[in-house]
mmCIF file of C-alpha atoms in Angstrom:
data_model
loop_
_atom_site.group_PDB
_atom_site.id
_atom_site.type_symbol
_atom_site.label_atom_id
_atom_site.label_comp_id
_atom_site.label_asym_id
_atom_site.label_seq_id
_atom_site.Cartn_x
_atom_site.Cartn_y
_atom_site.Cartn_z
ATOM 1 C CA MET A 1236 81.372 92.038 98.510
ATOM 2 C CA LYS A 1237 83.604 95.012 99.311
ATOM 3 C CA PHE A 1238 82.681 98.008 101.477
ATOM 4 C CA LEU A 1239 83.737 101.653 101.272
ATOM 5 C CA ALA A 1240 83.276 104.474 103.766
ATOM 6 C CA VAL A 1241 82.718 107.702 101.826
ATOM 7 C CA THR A 1242 82.546 111.406 102.703
ATOM 8 C CA LEU A 1243 81.692 114.419 100.565
ATOM 9 C CA ILE A 1244 83.036 116.607 103.410
ATOM 10 C CA VAL A 1245 79.787 118.475 103.895
ATOM 11 C CA HIS A 1246 80.423 121.546 106.071
ATOM 12 C CA ARG A 1247 77.239 122.918 107.558
ATOM 13 C CA PRO A 1248 75.542 122.900 110.957
ATOM 14 C CA ASP A 1249 74.755 119.485 112.385
ATOM 15 C CA PRO A 1250 71.157 118.778 111.273
ATOM 16 C CA VAL A 1251 70.127 117.852 114.808
ATOM 17 C CA THR A 1252 72.177 120.072 117.141
ATOM 18 C CA GLY A 1253 72.597 123.064 114.805
ATOM 19 C CA ILE A 1254 76.296 123.325 115.742
ATOM 20 C CA GLN A 1255 78.814 123.824 112.924
ATOM 21 C CA LYS A 1256 82.393 122.743 113.496
ATOM 22 C CA PRO A 1257 85.258 125.011 112.441
ATOM 23 C CA THR A 1258 86.773 124.113 109.078
ATOM 24 C CA HIS A 1259 89.964 122.833 110.699
ATOM 25 C CA ASP A 1260 88.031 120.539 113.022
ATOM 26 C CA ARG A 1261 85.924 119.235 110.125
ATOM 27 C CA PHE A 1262 89.047 118.189 108.234
ATOM 28 C CA ARG A 1263 90.427 116.502 111.348
ATOM 29 C CA GLU A 1264 87.145 114.609 111.619
ATOM 30 C CA VAL A 1265 87.600 113.326 108.061
ATOM 31 C CA LEU A 1266 91.048 111.996 108.944
ATOM 32 C CA ASP A 1267 89.730 110.386 112.124
ATOM 33 C CA ASN A 1268 86.950 108.719 110.120
ATOM 34 C CA ALA A 1269 89.488 107.345 107.652
ATOM 35 C CA LEU A 1270 91.481 105.814 110.482
ATOM 36 C CA LEU A 1271 88.298 104.384 111.963
ATOM 37 C CA ALA A 1272 87.340 102.874 108.602
ATOM 38 C CA GLU A 1273 90.689 101.096 108.376
ATOM 39 C CA GLU A 1274 90.464 99.979 112.012
ATOM 40 C CA LEU A 1275 87.010 98.480 111.475
ATOM 41 C CA GLY A 1276 88.029 96.610 108.338
ATOM 42 C CA PHE A 1277 86.498 98.655 105.536
ATOM 43 C CA ASP A 1278 88.002 97.927 102.130
ATOM 44 C CA GLY A 1279 88.129 101.529 100.940
ATOM 45 C CA PHE A 1280 87.773 105.164 102.011
ATOM 46 C CA GLY A 1281 86.404 107.717 99.549
ATOM 47 C CA VAL A 1282 86.502 111.518 99.388
ATOM 48 C CA GLY A 1283 84.216 113.499 97.100
ATOM 49 C CA GLU A 1284 85.020 116.538 95.000
ATOM 50 C CA ARG A 1285 82.739 119.567 95.089
ATOM 51 C CA HIS A 1286 83.429 123.233 94.407
ATOM 52 C CA GLU A 1287 80.385 124.861 96.006
ATOM 53 C CA ARG A 1288 78.541 125.169 99.296
ATOM 54 C CA PRO A 1289 78.116 123.359 101.621
ATOM 55 C CA PHE A 1290 81.163 121.247 100.710
ATOM 56 C CA ILE A 1291 84.865 121.748 101.444
ATOM 57 C CA SER A 1292 86.049 118.820 99.324
ATOM 58 C CA SER A 1293 87.579 120.930 96.550
ATOM 59 C CA SER A 1294 91.026 119.267 96.914
ATOM 60 C CA PRO A 1295 90.499 115.509 97.231
ATOM 61 C CA THR A 1296 94.072 114.742 96.171
ATOM 62 C CA VAL A 1297 95.405 116.699 99.148
ATOM 63 C CA VAL A 1298 93.023 115.037 101.600
ATOM 64 C CA LEU A 1299 93.659 111.559 100.225
ATOM 65 C CA SER A 1300 97.426 112.110 100.289
ATOM 66 C CA HIS A 1301 97.185 112.802 104.013
ATOM 67 C CA VAL A 1302 94.943 109.762 104.492
ATOM 68 C CA ALA A 1303 97.503 107.684 102.572
ATOM 69 C CA ALA A 1304 100.232 108.806 104.995
ATOM 70 C CA LEU A 1305 98.129 107.851 108.026
ATOM 71 C CA THR A 1306 96.894 104.454 106.813
ATOM 72 C CA LYS A 1307 98.529 101.263 105.607
ATOM 73 C CA ARG A 1308 95.958 98.951 104.027
ATOM 74 C CA ILE A 1309 92.732 100.635 103.007
ATOM 75 C CA ARG A 1310 92.221 101.579 99.332
ATOM 76 C CA LEU A 1311 91.586 105.225 98.515
ATOM 77 C CA PHE A 1312 88.718 106.365 96.300
ATOM 78 C CA THR A 1313 87.534 109.620 94.777
ATOM 79 C CA ALA A 1314 83.786 110.082 94.868
ATOM 80 C CA VAL A 1315 83.763 111.593 92.332
ATOM 81 C CA THR A 1316 86.590 113.243 90.382
ATOM 82 C CA THR A 1317 84.742 115.916 88.401
ATOM 83 C CA LEU A 1318 86.553 115.566 85.086
ATOM 84 C CA SER A 1319 84.144 117.880 83.265
ATOM 85 C CA LEU A 1320 85.558 120.752 85.362
ATOM 86 C CA LEU A 1321 89.237 119.791 85.280
ATOM 87 C CA ASP A 1322 92.151 119.952 82.888
ATOM 88 C CA PRO A 1323 92.818 116.225 82.331
ATOM 89 C CA VAL A 1324 96.582 116.781 82.154
ATOM 90 C CA ARG A 1325 96.670 118.504 85.548
ATOM 91 C CA ALA A 1326 94.307 115.896 86.975
ATOM 92 C CA TYR A 1327 96.568 113.118 85.745
ATOM 93 C CA GLU A 1328 99.646 114.744 87.335
ATOM 94 C CA ASP A 1329 97.902 115.058 90.694
ATOM 95 C CA TYR A 1330 96.490 111.555 90.763
ATOM 96 C CA ALA A 1331 99.610 109.854 89.385
ATOM 97 C CA THR A 1332 101.591 111.518 92.188
ATOM 98 C CA LEU A 1333 99.044 110.441 94.799
ATOM 99 C CA ASP A 1334 99.081 106.913 93.423
ATOM 100 C CA HIS A 1335 102.851 106.669 93.888
ATOM 101 C CA LEU A 1336 102.652 108.100 97.401
ATOM 102 C CA SER A 1337 99.951 105.578 98.361
ATOM 103 C CA ASP A 1338 101.814 102.572 96.869
ATOM 104 C CA GLY A 1339 99.081 101.991 94.312
ATOM 105 C CA ARG A 1340 96.122 102.092 96.695
ATOM 106 C CA LEU A 1341 94.156 104.555 94.549
ATOM 107 C CA ASP A 1342 90.935 103.944 92.609
ATOM 108 C CA LEU A 1343 89.129 106.772 90.818
ATOM 109 C CA ILE A 1344 85.415 107.295 90.415
ATOM 110 C CA ILE A 1345 84.905 109.979 87.775
ATOM 111 C CA GLY A 1346 81.863 112.007 86.788
ATOM 112 C CA LYS A 1347 80.788 115.243 85.224
ATOM 113 C CA GLY A 1348 79.929 116.770 88.596
ATOM 114 C CA ASN A 1349 76.799 118.779 89.257
ATOM 115 C CA GLY A 1350 75.618 122.086 90.663
ATOM 116 C CA ALA A 1351 75.236 125.450 88.962
ATOM 117 C CA ALA A 1352 77.713 127.252 91.236
ATOM 118 C CA GLN A 1353 80.655 125.017 90.409
ATOM 119 C CA ARG A 1354 79.771 125.050 86.705
ATOM 120 C CA ASP A 1355 79.839 128.855 86.785
ATOM 121 C CA LEU A 1356 83.120 128.823 88.687
ATOM 122 C CA PHE A 1357 84.795 126.820 85.922
ATOM 123 C CA HIS A 1358 82.841 128.318 82.982
ATOM 124 C CA VAL A 1359 81.208 125.007 82.132
ATOM 125 C CA THR A 1360 77.680 125.032 80.716
ATOM 126 C CA PRO A 1361 74.880 122.457 80.872
ATOM 127 C CA GLU A 1362 75.226 122.166 77.100
ATOM 128 C CA ASP A 1363 78.936 121.301 77.030
ATOM 129 C CA GLN A 1364 79.452 119.478 80.347
ATOM 130 C CA TRP A 1365 78.985 115.997 78.913
ATOM 131 C CA SER A 1366 81.289 116.696 75.967
ATOM 132 C CA ARG A 1367 83.904 118.052 78.366
ATOM 133 C CA ASN A 1368 83.592 114.968 80.548
ATOM 134 C CA ALA A 1369 84.027 112.590 77.598
ATOM 135 C CA GLU A 1370 86.952 114.529 76.117
ATOM 136 C CA SER A 1371 88.725 114.847 79.461
ATOM 137 C CA TYR A 1372 88.386 111.148 80.073
ATOM 138 C CA GLU A 1373 89.717 110.280 76.616
ATOM 139 C CA VAL A 1374 92.855 112.333 77.327
ATOM 140 C CA PHE A 1375 93.144 111.052 80.901
ATOM 141 C CA HIS A 1376 92.795 107.463 79.666
ATOM 142 C CA LYS A 1377 95.613 107.947 77.141
ATOM 143 C CA LEU A 1378 97.925 109.669 79.610
ATOM 144 C CA TRP A 1379 97.801 106.687 81.926
ATOM 145 C CA ARG A 1380 98.728 104.284 79.117
ATOM 146 C CA GLN A 1381 100.962 106.122 76.653
ATOM 147 C CA ASP A 1382 104.362 107.751 77.174
ATOM 148 C CA LYS A 1383 103.583 110.353 74.506
ATOM 149 C CA VAL A 1384 100.058 111.590 73.857
ATOM 150 C CA THR A 1385 98.567 113.360 70.873
ATOM 151 C CA ALA A 1386 94.993 114.625 71.159
ATOM 152 C CA ALA A 1387 93.007 117.138 69.087
ATOM 153 C CA THR A 1388 91.065 118.597 72.011
ATOM 154 C CA ARG A 1389 88.325 121.263 71.993
ATOM 155 C CA PHE A 1390 88.293 122.331 75.628
ATOM 156 C CA ARG A 1391 92.020 122.622 76.332
ATOM 157 C CA PRO A 1392 95.069 123.257 74.091
ATOM 158 C CA PRO A 1393 95.706 120.264 71.791
ATOM 159 C CA LEU A 1394 98.491 117.835 72.645
ATOM 160 C CA THR A 1395 101.213 116.691 70.257
ATOM 161 C CA ASP A 1396 103.572 113.974 71.480
ATOM 162 C CA ALA A 1397 103.105 115.379 74.972
ATOM 163 C CA GLU A 1398 105.034 113.795 77.839
ATOM 164 C CA VAL A 1399 103.480 114.142 81.269
ATOM 165 C CA TRP A 1400 105.204 113.257 84.532
ATOM 166 C CA PRO A 1401 105.377 111.312 86.759
ATOM 167 C CA ARG A 1402 104.773 108.164 84.789
ATOM 168 C CA PRO A 1403 102.213 105.966 86.511
ATOM 169 C CA TYR A 1404 102.617 103.490 89.323
ATOM 170 C CA GLN A 1405 99.454 101.534 88.545
ATOM 171 C CA ARG A 1406 99.435 100.634 84.860
ATOM 172 C CA PRO A 1407 96.706 101.590 84.399
ATOM 173 C CA ILE A 1408 94.748 102.893 87.354
ATOM 174 C CA ARG A 1409 91.241 101.487 87.768
ATOM 175 C CA VAL A 1410 88.581 104.069 86.886
ATOM 176 C CA TRP A 1411 84.923 103.700 87.870
ATOM 177 C CA HIS A 1412 82.271 105.918 86.281
ATOM 178 C CA GLY A 1413 79.815 107.576 88.639
ATOM 179 C CA SER A 1414 76.199 107.289 87.514
ATOM 180 C CA ALA A 1415 73.246 109.176 88.930
ATOM 181 C CA THR A 1416 70.733 110.306 86.309
ATOM 182 C CA SER A 1417 72.074 110.074 82.767
ATOM 183 C CA LYS A 1418 72.671 107.309 80.254
ATOM 184 C CA LYS A 1419 75.644 109.287 78.932
ATOM 185 C CA SER A 1420 77.867 108.393 81.879
ATOM 186 C CA VAL A 1421 76.679 104.791 81.684
ATOM 187 C CA ASP A 1422 77.500 104.581 77.990
ATOM 188 C CA LEU A 1423 80.959 106.100 78.536
ATOM 189 C CA ALA A 1424 81.737 103.435 81.149
ATOM 190 C CA ALA A 1425 80.541 100.632 78.911
ATOM 191 C CA ARG A 1426 82.420 101.963 75.891
ATOM 192 C CA TYR A 1427 85.750 101.824 77.710
ATOM 193 C CA GLY A 1428 84.987 98.577 79.526
ATOM 194 C CA ASP A 1429 85.192 100.309 82.913
ATOM 195 C CA PRO A 1430 83.245 99.546 86.108
ATOM 196 C CA LEU A 1431 80.163 101.577 87.046
ATOM 197 C CA PHE A 1432 79.294 103.148 90.401
ATOM 198 C CA SER A 1433 75.626 103.997 90.903
ATOM 199 C CA ALA A 1434 74.900 106.960 93.189
ATOM 200 C CA ASN A 1435 71.733 105.216 94.417
ATOM 201 C CA VAL A 1436 71.032 107.745 97.179
ATOM 202 C CA THR A 1437 68.199 110.155 96.351
ATOM 203 C CA HIS A 1438 65.338 108.037 95.000
ATOM 204 C CA PRO A 1439 63.955 104.518 95.297
ATOM 205 C CA ILE A 1440 65.871 101.894 93.368
ATOM 206 C CA GLU A 1441 63.962 101.914 90.065
ATOM 207 C CA PRO A 1442 65.764 104.709 88.142
ATOM 208 C CA TYR A 1443 69.170 103.447 89.266
ATOM 209 C CA ALA A 1444 68.340 99.876 88.323
ATOM 210 C CA GLU A 1445 67.248 101.085 84.882
ATOM 211 C CA LEU A 1446 70.614 102.777 84.344
ATOM 212 C CA VAL A 1447 72.494 99.663 85.467
ATOM 213 C CA ARG A 1448 70.457 97.545 83.044
ATOM 214 C CA HIS A 1449 71.338 99.992 80.282
ATOM 215 C CA TYR A 1450 74.997 99.741 81.248
ATOM 216 C CA ARG A 1451 74.882 95.973 80.884
ATOM 217 C CA GLN A 1452 73.205 96.283 77.488
ATOM 218 C CA ARG A 1453 75.794 98.754 76.250
ATOM 219 C CA TRP A 1454 78.588 96.578 77.678
ATOM 220 C CA ASP A 1455 77.335 93.749 75.457
ATOM 221 C CA HIS A 1456 76.970 96.170 72.527
ATOM 222 C CA TYR A 1457 80.645 97.113 72.770
ATOM 223 C CA GLY A 1458 81.661 93.457 72.845
ATOM 224 C CA HIS A 1459 83.143 93.190 76.345
ATOM 225 C CA ASP A 1460 83.293 89.997 78.365
ATOM 226 C CA PRO A 1461 80.148 89.944 80.578
ATOM 227 C CA ALA A 1462 82.122 88.187 83.312
ATOM 228 C CA ARG A 1463 84.218 91.353 83.728
ATOM 229 C CA ILE A 1464 81.328 93.659 84.641
ATOM 230 C CA ALA A 1465 81.623 95.358 88.043
ATOM 231 C CA VAL A 1466 78.990 97.608 89.635
ATOM 232 C CA GLY A 1467 79.167 99.579 92.856
ATOM 233 C CA ALA A 1468 76.298 101.321 94.631
ATOM 234 C CA GLY A 1469 75.815 103.955 97.293
ATOM 235 C CA THR A 1470 73.538 104.158 100.303
ATOM 236 C CA ALA A 1471 71.447 107.054 101.587
ATOM 237 C CA GLY A 1472 72.389 106.670 105.247
ATOM 238 C CA ILE A 1473 73.235 104.137 107.918
ATOM 239 C CA CYS A 1474 72.074 103.381 111.423
ATOM 240 C CA VAL A 1475 72.468 99.771 112.517
ATOM 241 C CA ALA A 1476 71.295 98.804 116.007
ATOM 242 C CA PRO A 1477 70.455 95.552 117.795
ATOM 243 C CA THR A 1478 66.739 96.065 117.007
ATOM 244 C CA SER A 1479 64.816 97.911 114.317
ATOM 245 C CA GLN A 1480 63.014 99.951 116.956
ATOM 246 C CA GLU A 1481 66.294 101.209 118.393
ATOM 247 C CA ALA A 1482 67.643 102.048 114.937
ATOM 248 C CA LEU A 1483 64.523 103.979 113.920
ATOM 249 C CA ALA A 1484 64.453 105.887 117.209
ATOM 250 C CA ALA A 1485 68.108 106.897 116.832
ATOM 251 C CA TYR A 1486 67.728 107.999 113.203
ATOM 252 C CA ARG A 1487 64.370 109.804 113.531
ATOM 253 C CA PRO A 1488 65.865 113.186 114.582
ATOM 254 C CA VAL A 1489 68.260 113.007 111.615
ATOM 255 C CA PHE A 1490 65.477 112.237 109.144
ATOM 256 C CA GLU A 1491 63.179 114.954 110.490
ATOM 257 C CA ALA A 1492 65.952 117.561 110.425
ATOM 258 C CA ASN A 1493 66.978 116.655 106.852
ATOM 259 C CA ARG A 1494 63.354 116.700 105.716
ATOM 260 C CA ALA A 1495 62.852 120.162 107.223
ATOM 261 C CA LEU A 1496 66.043 121.395 105.545
ATOM 262 C CA ALA A 1497 64.870 120.078 102.170
ATOM 263 C CA GLU A 1498 61.505 121.813 102.529
ATOM 264 C CA LYS A 1499 63.170 125.080 103.569
ATOM 265 C CA SER A 1500 65.521 124.885 100.587
ATOM 266 C CA GLY A 1501 62.681 124.196 98.158
ATOM 267 C CA LEU A 1502 63.950 120.711 97.352
ATOM 268 C CA PRO A 1503 61.494 117.902 96.600
ATOM 269 C CA VAL A 1504 60.716 115.581 99.486
ATOM 270 C CA VAL A 1505 60.967 112.071 98.099
ATOM 271 C CA PHE A 1506 60.186 110.169 101.300
ATOM 272 C CA GLU A 1507 57.504 111.669 103.540
ATOM 273 C CA THR A 1508 58.126 109.517 106.615
ATOM 274 C CA LEU A 1509 61.077 107.816 108.255
ATOM 275 C CA GLU A 1510 59.357 104.459 107.898
ATOM 276 C CA ASP A 1511 59.029 104.982 104.139
ATOM 277 C CA PHE A 1512 62.647 106.157 103.935
ATOM 278 C CA ALA A 1513 63.856 103.086 105.823
ATOM 279 C CA GLU A 1514 61.796 100.774 103.612
ATOM 280 C CA ARG A 1515 62.152 102.203 100.090
ATOM 281 C CA SER A 1516 65.395 104.173 100.083
ATOM 282 C CA SER A 1517 68.872 102.651 99.986
ATOM 283 C CA ALA A 1518 69.493 103.718 103.609
ATOM 284 C CA LEU A 1519 70.524 100.896 105.924
ATOM 285 C CA ILE A 1520 68.413 101.549 109.014
ATOM 286 C CA GLY A 1521 67.545 98.598 111.195
ATOM 287 C CA SER A 1522 68.915 95.461 112.769
ATOM 288 C CA PRO A 1523 71.857 93.616 111.189
ATOM 289 C CA GLN A 1524 69.475 91.064 109.642
ATOM 290 C CA GLN A 1525 67.319 93.827 108.147
ATOM 291 C CA VAL A 1526 70.445 95.400 106.665
ATOM 292 C CA ILE A 1527 71.521 92.063 105.190
ATOM 293 C CA ASP A 1528 68.076 91.534 103.694
ATOM 294 C CA LYS A 1529 67.971 95.023 102.146
ATOM 295 C CA VAL A 1530 71.406 94.727 100.567
ATOM 296 C CA HIS A 1531 70.318 91.431 99.044
ATOM 297 C CA ARG A 1532 67.126 93.028 97.668
ATOM 298 C CA TYR A 1533 69.169 95.756 96.038
ATOM 299 C CA HIS A 1534 71.715 93.253 94.768
ATOM 300 C CA GLU A 1535 68.948 91.356 92.969
ATOM 301 C CA GLN A 1536 68.334 94.428 90.801
ATOM 302 C CA LEU A 1537 71.767 96.073 90.626
ATOM 303 C CA GLY A 1538 74.101 93.088 90.801
ATOM 304 C CA HIS A 1539 76.568 95.270 92.676
ATOM 305 C CA THR A 1540 79.634 93.851 94.391
ATOM 306 C CA VAL A 1541 80.858 97.065 96.083
ATOM 307 C CA LEU A 1542 78.799 99.129 98.533
ATOM 308 C CA HIS A 1543 79.553 102.532 99.996
ATOM 309 C CA LEU A 1544 78.395 103.675 103.421
ATOM 310 C CA HIS A 1545 78.490 107.113 105.046
ATOM 311 C CA ALA A 1546 81.810 107.784 106.753
ATOM 312 C CA ASP A 1547 80.301 110.771 108.598
ATOM 313 C CA ALA A 1548 77.902 110.694 111.521
ATOM 314 C CA SER A 1549 75.616 113.063 109.566
ATOM 315 C CA GLY A 1550 73.484 113.993 112.566
ATOM 316 C CA LEU A 1551 73.953 110.893 114.709
ATOM 317 C CA THR A 1552 76.098 111.244 117.784
ATOM 318 C CA GLU A 1553 79.700 110.162 117.291
ATOM 319 C CA SER A 1554 79.252 107.249 119.696
ATOM 320 C CA ARG A 1555 76.069 106.100 117.968
ATOM 321 C CA HIS A 1556 77.678 106.324 114.525
ATOM 322 C CA ARG A 1557 80.719 104.343 115.626
ATOM 323 C CA ALA A 1558 78.537 101.702 117.252
ATOM 324 C CA SER A 1559 76.508 101.485 114.044
ATOM 325 C CA LEU A 1560 79.595 100.951 111.871
ATOM 326 C CA GLU A 1561 81.014 98.422 114.338
ATOM 327 C CA LEU A 1562 77.769 96.443 114.360
ATOM 328 C CA PHE A 1563 77.618 96.541 110.577
ATOM 329 C CA GLN A 1564 81.169 95.224 110.305
ATOM 330 C CA THR A 1565 80.791 92.492 112.924
ATOM 331 C CA GLU A 1566 77.263 91.250 112.172
ATOM 332 C CA ALA A 1567 76.241 92.254 108.630
ATOM 333 C CA ALA A 1568 79.425 92.565 106.579
ATOM 334 C CA PRO A 1569 80.731 89.003 107.182
ATOM 335 C CA VAL A 1570 77.448 87.540 105.923
ATOM 336 C CA LEU A 1571 77.360 89.807 102.883
ATOM 337 C CA ARG A 1572 81.002 89.020 102.091
ATOM 338 C CA ARG A 1573 80.148 85.319 102.054
ATOM 339 C CA GLU A 1574 76.896 85.572 100.129
ATOM 340 C CA ILE A 1575 77.673 88.267 97.528
ATOM 341 C CA PRO A 1576 80.759 87.902 95.319
ATOM 342 C CA ASP A 1577 83.649 90.348 95.108
ATOM 343 C CA PRO A 1578 84.312 92.356 91.936
ATOM 344 C CA PRO A 1579 85.906 90.292 89.143
ATOM 345 C CA PHE A 1580 89.387 91.731 89.670
ATOM 346 C CA ALA A 1581 92.026 91.829 92.362
ATOM 347 C CA TRP A 1582 91.467 94.518 94.977
ATOM 348 C CA GLY A 1583 95.149 95.462 95.177
ATOM 349 C CA PRO A 1584 97.265 97.658 92.878
ATOM 350 C CA VAL A 1585 96.803 97.279 89.121
ATOM 351 C CA LEU A 1586 100.356 96.463 88.079
ATOM 352 C CA PRO A 1587 101.752 94.988 84.855
ATOM 353 C CA ALA A 1588 102.717 91.336 84.868
ATOM 354 C CA PRO A 1589 106.422 90.871 85.635
ATOM 355 C CA PRO A 1590 108.537 90.016 82.574
ATOM 356 C CA LEU A 1591 109.282 86.376 81.978
ATOM 357 C CA SER A 1592 112.692 85.266 83.152
ATOM 358 C CA GLN A 1593 115.142 84.038 80.534
ATOM 359 C CA GLU A 1594 114.735 80.487 81.842
ATOM 360 C CA SER A 1595 110.911 80.489 81.730
ATOM 361 C CA ALA A 1596 110.868 82.251 78.356
ATOM 362 C CA HIS A 1597 112.552 79.224 76.754
ATOM 363 C CA VAL A 1598 110.371 76.568 78.413
#
């Protein structure tokens, strides 16, 4: 199993202390968390893309380029690239450039995005967002594979033998499809034979497991090799401590503050108590053995081989959050790496096979 540390770069007051960091300091925190993730042995670091409050992750390519310059090993992920809002040609140019600068350490997770404010900002409607997402991905998919692209598009000017630069480093880049609520994103992933990444953060496991089952059915429908399926999944929070009592005590102020914020904002409260949240949500709150057991329970239904954890403290103290990630990596991750398989592909850059030498070609 592989592990990612992911941030959406939320920028609002700390749910417990009420203190909001300046924008500059928040970005520095993201960079520090990326360095920490590499130091602790995480396999990937992800940055979201949002174009509305309370997020400042509107330019993930810029942030990830800086992370690429500071790190050496860790793979870089988008979480997610909102293709329904973007011109696929411009998105390709940005990500192809980033992929070169990172020596092929880039994976993309794409999705339609969500939120009325960012839809309004880009003049995307609930009625056309899925069509935009599918069309943008079709163009994006071609650009990464073809030197000249022709596409009769609806939502951007059509392309005729278009050449777009730079040409790619990874050939092609690996693209995951983010899945939260709709079978449309699941079907798009299965149609192209791409891996799926379940959001898996807001509700108990059942609706996410249903979407993953549908993905597997559609994968078979499109005739892909079932051994090539790869699924990733998110988590709703993390607080690992030597005992469950210590973990619950540390996370209780965070849960209570987030619950109060949801009620104030008029959002539905899915989990009424911390104990219910720790038991039935995807959050990893407890001792290392409890975390191992929960990931296994989720794996039984999702079959996921990649797991993302919160890169941000999200209301925990910085020292508590670091201790939690360290304990996860030293006590839980090694067991999960042994007991749950990796995705069915190499974790490094997706590069074409080298050409056969003249000598080997005649063997």
